[in-house]
Tab-separated table of C-alpha atoms in Angstrom:
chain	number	residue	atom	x	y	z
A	29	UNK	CA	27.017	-3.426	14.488
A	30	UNK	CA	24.409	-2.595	12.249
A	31	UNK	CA	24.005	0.845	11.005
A	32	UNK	CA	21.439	2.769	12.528
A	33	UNK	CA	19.151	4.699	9.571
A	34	UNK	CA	17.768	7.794	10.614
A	35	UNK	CA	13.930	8.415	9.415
A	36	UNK	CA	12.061	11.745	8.535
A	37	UNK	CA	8.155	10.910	8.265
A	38	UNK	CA	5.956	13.218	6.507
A	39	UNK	CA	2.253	12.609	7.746
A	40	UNK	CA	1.314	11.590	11.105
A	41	UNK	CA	-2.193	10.256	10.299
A	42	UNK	CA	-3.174	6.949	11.348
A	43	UNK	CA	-0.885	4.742	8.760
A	44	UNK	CA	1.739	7.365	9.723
A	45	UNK	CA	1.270	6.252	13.056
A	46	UNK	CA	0.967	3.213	11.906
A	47	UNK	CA	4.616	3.690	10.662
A	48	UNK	CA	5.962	5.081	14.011
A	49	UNK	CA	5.054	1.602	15.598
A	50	UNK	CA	6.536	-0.332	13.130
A	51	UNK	CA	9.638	1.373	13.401
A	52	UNK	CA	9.405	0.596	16.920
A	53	UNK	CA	10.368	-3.033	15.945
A	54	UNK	CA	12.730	-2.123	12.724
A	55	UNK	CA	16.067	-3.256	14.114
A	56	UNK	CA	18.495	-0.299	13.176
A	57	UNK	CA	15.981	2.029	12.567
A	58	UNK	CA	14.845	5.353	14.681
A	59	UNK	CA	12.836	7.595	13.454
A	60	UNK	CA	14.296	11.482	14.545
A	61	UNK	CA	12.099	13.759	12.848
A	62	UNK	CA	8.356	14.733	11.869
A	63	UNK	CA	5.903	16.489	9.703
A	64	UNK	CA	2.255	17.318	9.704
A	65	UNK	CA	-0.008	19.602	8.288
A	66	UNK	CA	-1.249	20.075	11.850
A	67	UNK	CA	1.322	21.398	14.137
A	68	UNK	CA	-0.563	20.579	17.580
A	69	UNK	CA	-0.936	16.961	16.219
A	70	UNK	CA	2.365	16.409	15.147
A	71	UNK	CA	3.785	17.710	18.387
A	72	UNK	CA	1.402	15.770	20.301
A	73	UNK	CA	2.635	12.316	18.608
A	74	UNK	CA	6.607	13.604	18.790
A	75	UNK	CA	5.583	13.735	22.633
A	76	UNK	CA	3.652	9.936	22.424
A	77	UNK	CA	7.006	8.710	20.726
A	78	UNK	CA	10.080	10.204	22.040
A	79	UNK	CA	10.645	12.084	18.572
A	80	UNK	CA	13.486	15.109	19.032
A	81	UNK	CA	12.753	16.930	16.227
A	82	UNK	CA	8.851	18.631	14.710
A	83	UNK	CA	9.807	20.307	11.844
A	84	UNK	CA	7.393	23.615	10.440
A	85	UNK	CA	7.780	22.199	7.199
A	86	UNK	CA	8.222	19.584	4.148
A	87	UNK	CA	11.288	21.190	3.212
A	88	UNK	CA	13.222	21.745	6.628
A	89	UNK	CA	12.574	17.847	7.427
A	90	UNK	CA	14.040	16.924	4.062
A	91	UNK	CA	16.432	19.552	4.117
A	92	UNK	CA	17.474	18.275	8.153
A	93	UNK	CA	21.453	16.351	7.734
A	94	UNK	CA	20.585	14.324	10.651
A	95	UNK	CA	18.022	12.716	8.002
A	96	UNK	CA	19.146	9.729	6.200
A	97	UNK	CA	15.573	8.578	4.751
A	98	UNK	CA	12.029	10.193	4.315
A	99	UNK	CA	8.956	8.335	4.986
A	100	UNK	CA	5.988	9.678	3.273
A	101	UNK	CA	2.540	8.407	4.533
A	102	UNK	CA	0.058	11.771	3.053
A	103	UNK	CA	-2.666	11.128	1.339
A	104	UNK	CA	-2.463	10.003	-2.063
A	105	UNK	CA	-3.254	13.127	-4.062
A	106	UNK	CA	-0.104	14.820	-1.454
A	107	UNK	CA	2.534	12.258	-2.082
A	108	UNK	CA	4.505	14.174	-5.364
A	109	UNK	CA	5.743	17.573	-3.370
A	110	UNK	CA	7.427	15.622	-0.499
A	111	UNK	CA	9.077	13.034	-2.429
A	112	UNK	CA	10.622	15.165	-4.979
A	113	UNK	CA	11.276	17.565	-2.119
A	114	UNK	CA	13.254	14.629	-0.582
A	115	UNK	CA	14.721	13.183	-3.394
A	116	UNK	CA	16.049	16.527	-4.366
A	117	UNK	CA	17.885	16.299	-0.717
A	118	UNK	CA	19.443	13.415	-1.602
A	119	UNK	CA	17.351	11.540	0.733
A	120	UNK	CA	16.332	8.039	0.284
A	121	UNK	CA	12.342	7.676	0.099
A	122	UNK	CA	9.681	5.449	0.526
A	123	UNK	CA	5.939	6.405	-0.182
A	124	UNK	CA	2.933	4.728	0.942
A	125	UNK	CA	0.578	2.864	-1.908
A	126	UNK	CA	-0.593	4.295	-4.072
A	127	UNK	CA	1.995	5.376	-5.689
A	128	UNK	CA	-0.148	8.522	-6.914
A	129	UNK	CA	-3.981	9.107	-8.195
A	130	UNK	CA	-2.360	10.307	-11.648
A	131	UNK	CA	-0.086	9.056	-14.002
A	132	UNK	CA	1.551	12.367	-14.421
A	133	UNK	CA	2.545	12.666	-10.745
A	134	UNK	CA	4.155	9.160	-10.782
A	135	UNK	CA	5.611	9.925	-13.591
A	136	UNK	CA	7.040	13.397	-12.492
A	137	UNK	CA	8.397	11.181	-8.908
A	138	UNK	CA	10.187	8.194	-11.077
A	139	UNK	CA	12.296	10.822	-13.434
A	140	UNK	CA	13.492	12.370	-10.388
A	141	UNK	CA	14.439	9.037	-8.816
A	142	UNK	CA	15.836	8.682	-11.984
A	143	UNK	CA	17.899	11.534	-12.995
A	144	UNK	CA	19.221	11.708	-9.299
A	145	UNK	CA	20.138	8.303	-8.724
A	146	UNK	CA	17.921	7.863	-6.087
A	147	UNK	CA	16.275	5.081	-3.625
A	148	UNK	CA	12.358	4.800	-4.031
A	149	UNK	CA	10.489	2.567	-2.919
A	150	UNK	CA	6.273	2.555	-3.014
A	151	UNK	CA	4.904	0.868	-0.373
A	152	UNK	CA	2.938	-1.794	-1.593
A	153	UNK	CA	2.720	-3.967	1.491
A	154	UNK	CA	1.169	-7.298	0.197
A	155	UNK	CA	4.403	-8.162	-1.379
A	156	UNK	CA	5.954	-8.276	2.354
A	157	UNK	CA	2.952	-10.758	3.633
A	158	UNK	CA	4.216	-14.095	3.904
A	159	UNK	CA	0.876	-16.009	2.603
A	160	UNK	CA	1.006	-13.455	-0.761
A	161	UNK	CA	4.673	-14.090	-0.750
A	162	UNK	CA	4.698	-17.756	-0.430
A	163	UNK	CA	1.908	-17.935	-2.993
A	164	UNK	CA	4.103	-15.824	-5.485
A	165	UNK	CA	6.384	-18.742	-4.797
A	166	UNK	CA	4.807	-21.372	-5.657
A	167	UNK	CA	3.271	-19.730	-9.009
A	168	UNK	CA	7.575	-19.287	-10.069
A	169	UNK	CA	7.812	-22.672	-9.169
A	170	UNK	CA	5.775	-23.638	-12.096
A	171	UNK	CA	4.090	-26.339	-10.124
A	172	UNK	CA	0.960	-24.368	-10.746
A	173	UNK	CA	1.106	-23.786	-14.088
A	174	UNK	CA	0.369	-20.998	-16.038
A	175	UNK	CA	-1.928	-18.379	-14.115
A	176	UNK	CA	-5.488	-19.228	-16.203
A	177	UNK	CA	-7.513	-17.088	-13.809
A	178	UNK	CA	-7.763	-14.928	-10.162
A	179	UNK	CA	-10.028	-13.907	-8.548
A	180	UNK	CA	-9.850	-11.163	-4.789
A	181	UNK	CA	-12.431	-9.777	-2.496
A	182	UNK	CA	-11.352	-7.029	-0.266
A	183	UNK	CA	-14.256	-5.650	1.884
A	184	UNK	CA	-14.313	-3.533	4.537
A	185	UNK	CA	-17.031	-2.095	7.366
A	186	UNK	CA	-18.607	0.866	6.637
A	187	UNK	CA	-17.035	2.875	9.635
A	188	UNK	CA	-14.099	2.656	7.275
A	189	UNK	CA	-15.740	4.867	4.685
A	190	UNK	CA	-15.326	7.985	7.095
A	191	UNK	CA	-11.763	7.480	6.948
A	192	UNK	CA	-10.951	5.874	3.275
A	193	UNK	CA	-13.949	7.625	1.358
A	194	UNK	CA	-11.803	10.883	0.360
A	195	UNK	CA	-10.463	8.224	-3.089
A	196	UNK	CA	-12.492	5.690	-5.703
A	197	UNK	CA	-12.118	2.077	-4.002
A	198	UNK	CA	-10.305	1.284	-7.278
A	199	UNK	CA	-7.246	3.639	-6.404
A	200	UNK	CA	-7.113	3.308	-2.309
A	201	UNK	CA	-8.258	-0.288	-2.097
A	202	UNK	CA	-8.611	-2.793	-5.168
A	203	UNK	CA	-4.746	-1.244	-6.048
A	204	UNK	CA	-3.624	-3.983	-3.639
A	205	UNK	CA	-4.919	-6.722	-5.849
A	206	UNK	CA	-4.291	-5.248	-9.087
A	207	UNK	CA	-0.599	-4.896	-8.318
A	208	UNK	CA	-0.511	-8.787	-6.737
A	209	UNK	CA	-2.194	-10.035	-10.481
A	210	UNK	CA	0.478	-8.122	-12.042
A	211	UNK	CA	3.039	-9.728	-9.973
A	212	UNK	CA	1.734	-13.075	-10.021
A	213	UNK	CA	0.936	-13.181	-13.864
A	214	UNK	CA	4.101	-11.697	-14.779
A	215	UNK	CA	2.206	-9.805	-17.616
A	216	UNK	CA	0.624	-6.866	-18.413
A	217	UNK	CA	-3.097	-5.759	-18.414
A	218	UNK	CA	-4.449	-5.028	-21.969
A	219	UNK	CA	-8.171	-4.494	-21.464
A	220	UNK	CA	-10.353	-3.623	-18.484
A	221	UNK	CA	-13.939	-3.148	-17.111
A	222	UNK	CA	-15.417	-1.582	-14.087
A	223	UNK	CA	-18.470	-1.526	-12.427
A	224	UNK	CA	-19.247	1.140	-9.594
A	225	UNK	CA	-22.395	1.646	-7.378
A	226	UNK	CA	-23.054	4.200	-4.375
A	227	UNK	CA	-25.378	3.118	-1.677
A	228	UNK	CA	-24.274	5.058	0.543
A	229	UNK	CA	-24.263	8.874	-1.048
A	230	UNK	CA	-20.852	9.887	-0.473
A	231	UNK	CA	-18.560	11.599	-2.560
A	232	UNK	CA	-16.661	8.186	-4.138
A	233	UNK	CA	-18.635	4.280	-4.486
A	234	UNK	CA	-18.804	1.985	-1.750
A	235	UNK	CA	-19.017	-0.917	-4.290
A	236	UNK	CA	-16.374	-1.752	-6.892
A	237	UNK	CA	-16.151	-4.613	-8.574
A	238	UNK	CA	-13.290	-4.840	-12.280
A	239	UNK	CA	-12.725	-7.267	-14.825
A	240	UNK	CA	-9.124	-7.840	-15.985
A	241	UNK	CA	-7.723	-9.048	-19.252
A	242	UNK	CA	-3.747	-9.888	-19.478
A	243	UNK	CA	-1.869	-9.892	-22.756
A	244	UNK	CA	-1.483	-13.705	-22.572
A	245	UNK	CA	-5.372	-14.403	-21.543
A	246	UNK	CA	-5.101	-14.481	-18.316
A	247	UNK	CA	-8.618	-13.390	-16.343
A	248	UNK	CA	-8.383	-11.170	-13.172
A	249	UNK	CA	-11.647	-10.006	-10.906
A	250	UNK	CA	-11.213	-7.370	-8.257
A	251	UNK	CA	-13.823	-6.890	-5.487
A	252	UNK	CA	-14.038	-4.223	-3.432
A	253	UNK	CA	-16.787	-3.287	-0.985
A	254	UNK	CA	-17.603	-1.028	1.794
A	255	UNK	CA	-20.915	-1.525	3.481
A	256	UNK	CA	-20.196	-4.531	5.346
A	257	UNK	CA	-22.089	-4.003	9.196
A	258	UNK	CA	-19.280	-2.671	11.956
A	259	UNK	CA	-21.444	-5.167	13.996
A	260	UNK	CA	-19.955	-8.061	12.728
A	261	UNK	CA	-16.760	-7.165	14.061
A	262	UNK	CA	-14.663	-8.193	10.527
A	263	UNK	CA	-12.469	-5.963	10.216
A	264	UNK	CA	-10.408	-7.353	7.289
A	265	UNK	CA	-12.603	-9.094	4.829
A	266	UNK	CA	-9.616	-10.688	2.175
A	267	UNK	CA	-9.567	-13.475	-0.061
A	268	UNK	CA	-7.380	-14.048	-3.447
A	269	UNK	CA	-7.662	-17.454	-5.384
A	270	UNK	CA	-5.478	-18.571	-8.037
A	271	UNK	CA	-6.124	-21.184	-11.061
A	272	UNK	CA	-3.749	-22.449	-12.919
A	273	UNK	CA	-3.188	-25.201	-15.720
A	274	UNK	CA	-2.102	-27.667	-12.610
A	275	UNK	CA	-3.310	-26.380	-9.616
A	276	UNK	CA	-4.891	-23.704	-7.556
A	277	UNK	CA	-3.726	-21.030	-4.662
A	278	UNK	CA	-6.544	-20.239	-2.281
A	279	UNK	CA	-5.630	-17.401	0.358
A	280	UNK	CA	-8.498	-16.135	3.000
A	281	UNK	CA	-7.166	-14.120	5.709
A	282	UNK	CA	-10.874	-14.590	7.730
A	283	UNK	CA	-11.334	-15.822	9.760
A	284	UNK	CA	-7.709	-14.780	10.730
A	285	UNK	CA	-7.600	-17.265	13.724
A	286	UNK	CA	-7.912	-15.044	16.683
A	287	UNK	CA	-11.482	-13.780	17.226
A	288	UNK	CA	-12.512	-11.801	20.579
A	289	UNK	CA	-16.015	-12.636	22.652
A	290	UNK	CA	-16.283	-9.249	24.539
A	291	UNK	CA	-19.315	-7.561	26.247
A	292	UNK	CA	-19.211	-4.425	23.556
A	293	UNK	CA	-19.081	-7.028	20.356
A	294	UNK	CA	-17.433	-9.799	18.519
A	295	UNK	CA	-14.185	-8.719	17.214
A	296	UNK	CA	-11.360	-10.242	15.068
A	297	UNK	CA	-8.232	-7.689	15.240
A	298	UNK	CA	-5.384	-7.861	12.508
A	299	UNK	CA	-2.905	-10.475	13.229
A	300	UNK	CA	-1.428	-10.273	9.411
A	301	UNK	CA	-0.941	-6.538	7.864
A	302	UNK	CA	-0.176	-4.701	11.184
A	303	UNK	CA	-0.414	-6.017	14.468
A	304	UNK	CA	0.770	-4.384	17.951
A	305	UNK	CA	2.312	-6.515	20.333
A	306	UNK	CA	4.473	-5.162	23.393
A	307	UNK	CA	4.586	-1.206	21.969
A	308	UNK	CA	5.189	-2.010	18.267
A	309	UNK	CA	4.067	-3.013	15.114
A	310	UNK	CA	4.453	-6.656	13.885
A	311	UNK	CA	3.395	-8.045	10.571
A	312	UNK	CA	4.293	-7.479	7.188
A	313	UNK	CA	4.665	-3.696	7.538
A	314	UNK	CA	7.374	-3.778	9.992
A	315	UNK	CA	9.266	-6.342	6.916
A	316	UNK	CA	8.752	-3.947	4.455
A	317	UNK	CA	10.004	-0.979	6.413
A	318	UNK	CA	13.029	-3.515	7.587
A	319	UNK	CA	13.461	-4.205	3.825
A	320	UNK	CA	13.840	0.015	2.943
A	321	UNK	CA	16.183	0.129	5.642
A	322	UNK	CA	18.276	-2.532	4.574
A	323	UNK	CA	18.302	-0.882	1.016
A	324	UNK	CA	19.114	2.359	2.352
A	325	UNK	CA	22.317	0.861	4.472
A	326	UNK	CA	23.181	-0.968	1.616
A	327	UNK	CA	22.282	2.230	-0.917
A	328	UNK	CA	20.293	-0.564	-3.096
A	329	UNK	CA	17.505	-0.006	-5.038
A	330	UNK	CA	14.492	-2.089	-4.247
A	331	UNK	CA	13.275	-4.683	-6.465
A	332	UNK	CA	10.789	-6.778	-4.688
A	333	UNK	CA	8.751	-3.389	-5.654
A	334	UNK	CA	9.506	-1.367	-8.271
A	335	UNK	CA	8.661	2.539	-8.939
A	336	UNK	CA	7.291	1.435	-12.372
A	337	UNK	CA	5.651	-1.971	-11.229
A	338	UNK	CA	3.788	0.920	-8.845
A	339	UNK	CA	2.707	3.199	-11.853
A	340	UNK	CA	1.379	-0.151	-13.586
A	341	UNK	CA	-1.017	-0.588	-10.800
A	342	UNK	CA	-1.614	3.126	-11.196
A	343	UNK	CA	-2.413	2.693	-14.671
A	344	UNK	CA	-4.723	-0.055	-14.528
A	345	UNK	CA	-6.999	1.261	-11.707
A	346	UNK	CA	-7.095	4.904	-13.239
A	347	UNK	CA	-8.263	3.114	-16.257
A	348	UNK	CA	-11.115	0.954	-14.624
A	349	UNK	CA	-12.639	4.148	-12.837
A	350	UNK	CA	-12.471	5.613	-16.411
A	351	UNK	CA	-14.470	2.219	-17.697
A	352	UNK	CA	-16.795	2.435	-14.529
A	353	UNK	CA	-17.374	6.378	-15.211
A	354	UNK	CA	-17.936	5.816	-19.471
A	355	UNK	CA	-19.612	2.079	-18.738
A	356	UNK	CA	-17.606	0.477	-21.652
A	357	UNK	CA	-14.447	-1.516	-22.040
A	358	UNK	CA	-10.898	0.779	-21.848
A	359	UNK	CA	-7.999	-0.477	-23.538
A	360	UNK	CA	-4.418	-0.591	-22.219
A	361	UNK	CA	-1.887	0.597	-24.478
A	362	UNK	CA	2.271	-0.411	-23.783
């Protein structure tokens, strides 16, 4: 019988929601105990989820023995307190990407990992997709050759910008292709360039686009924009190619192949990242969580992600909206 992992989960925004469903279909896996910054809304979604326990704050969930792991799903700037909190309780953790917005805080949360002997795991979910995955495959293989080039676009409506704004595109959004050209080149990032523009006026750019250089030669291009029309009912606008020296990956997930005709609108829901079907989340963020859970039975640490392949990623984006901000190349140092 498999053991059953108990989960605290700090954040009960819409990915932390998000979370709650996918549990839903985590074999093993319950989740007893919350956290928000908004008491009403965290007892409100304890009530929507049969969860036992609200707790008042970071530190009683973490500090709770019925806890076994800590889910963090805060914003991005909020994601050092709670995991060091947790660690600290000798609690396994997993944090949503990005790791952090600053090197320092990742940093501060991998030489607690460290010094404690802990489990932490960033959530970078495109490792978990099974097109990424198989294409990260086939580049070990060989039977690609070496990576020569990539290329992603990762565009999103503009309704999105209400909810995603509060961080540069670079950090919340582009991070998932920056970390997949690290993974699939198998080298690091020595040079970069980015380009920002705001039509929109709000506090970060709706328009990203960053040029890549890798040790070895290799050629990256990130794409990230937000003003696509809500009209058009595209809700996940994602492409990646590959070259190399003997052949080429091409991955689009649109159209995803389920569209919706409906009198308010054309629609095409996720069927890849995080889809519901029968009261829980599918998709490749129910086989990540499955994946933490297994390494917290098993008290493994992950490897198909890595705390320091996370603070790479973190690296590289913090310095392309340094290049966007100073408009001039930034070199990577080791």
């Amino acid at each position: 019988m498999t053991e059953e992992v108990h989960i605290g989960l700090v954040g009960c925004g819409l990915f932390g929601q998000s979370h709650m469903m996918a549990y839903r279909g985590v074999h093993g896996a319950k989740v007893v105990a919350i956290f928000d910054t908004v008491r009403e809304k965290a007892e409100e979604i304890a009530r929507n989820f049969d969860i036992p326990h609200v707790c008042a704050s970071v530190e009683e969930l973490c500090r709770d023995p019925d806890v076994q792991a800590v889910d963090v799903v805060t914003p991005e700037q909020a994601h050092r307190l709670p995991v060091i909190s947790a660690l600290e309780c000798s609690k396994a953790v997993f944090v949503e990407k990005p790791f952090a917005e600053s090197l320092e805080d990742c940093d501060a949360m991998i030489q607690t990992a460290e010094k404690l002997n802990g489990i932490l795991m960033v959530g970078h979910i495109l490792r978990f997709e099974t097109r990424y995955a198989l294409l990260k495959e086939e580049v070990e293989s060989g039977r690609l050759g070496k990576v020569i080039s990539m290329y992603s676009r990762r565009n999103r409506p503009k309704s999105l910008m209400a909810k995603y704004g509060r961080s540069h595109p670079a950090i919340i959004n582009a991070i998932h292709d920056i970390d997949l050209m690290l993974w699939y080149a198998g080298d690091q990032i020595r040079r970069v360039r980015g380009y920002t523009r705001n039509h929109s006026g709000g506090v970060n750019p709706d328009t990203f686009w960053g040029v890549l250089e890798f040790g070895g030669g290799t050629l990256g291009i990130v794409e990230v924009q937000w003003p696509l029309p809500d009209q058009g009912g595209v809700i996940l606008d994602d492409v990646f190619q590959l070259v190399g020296e003997h052949g080429v990956g091409n991955l689009n997930l649109f159209p995803s192949g389920l569209n919706l005709w409906r009198d308010d609108g054309f629609q095409i829901p996720d069927s890849s990242y995080d889809p519901r079907v029968r009261g829980s989340a599918r998709g490749a963020l129910r086989d990540e969580l499955e994946y933490f859970c297994s390494c917290v039975r098993n008290r493994r640490r992950p490897d198909i992600v890595t705390p320091q392949e996370a603070r790479n990623a973190v690296r590289v984006a913090v310095a392309l909206i340094e290049s966007a901000n100073a408009e001039h190349d930034i070199q990577i140092g080791d």
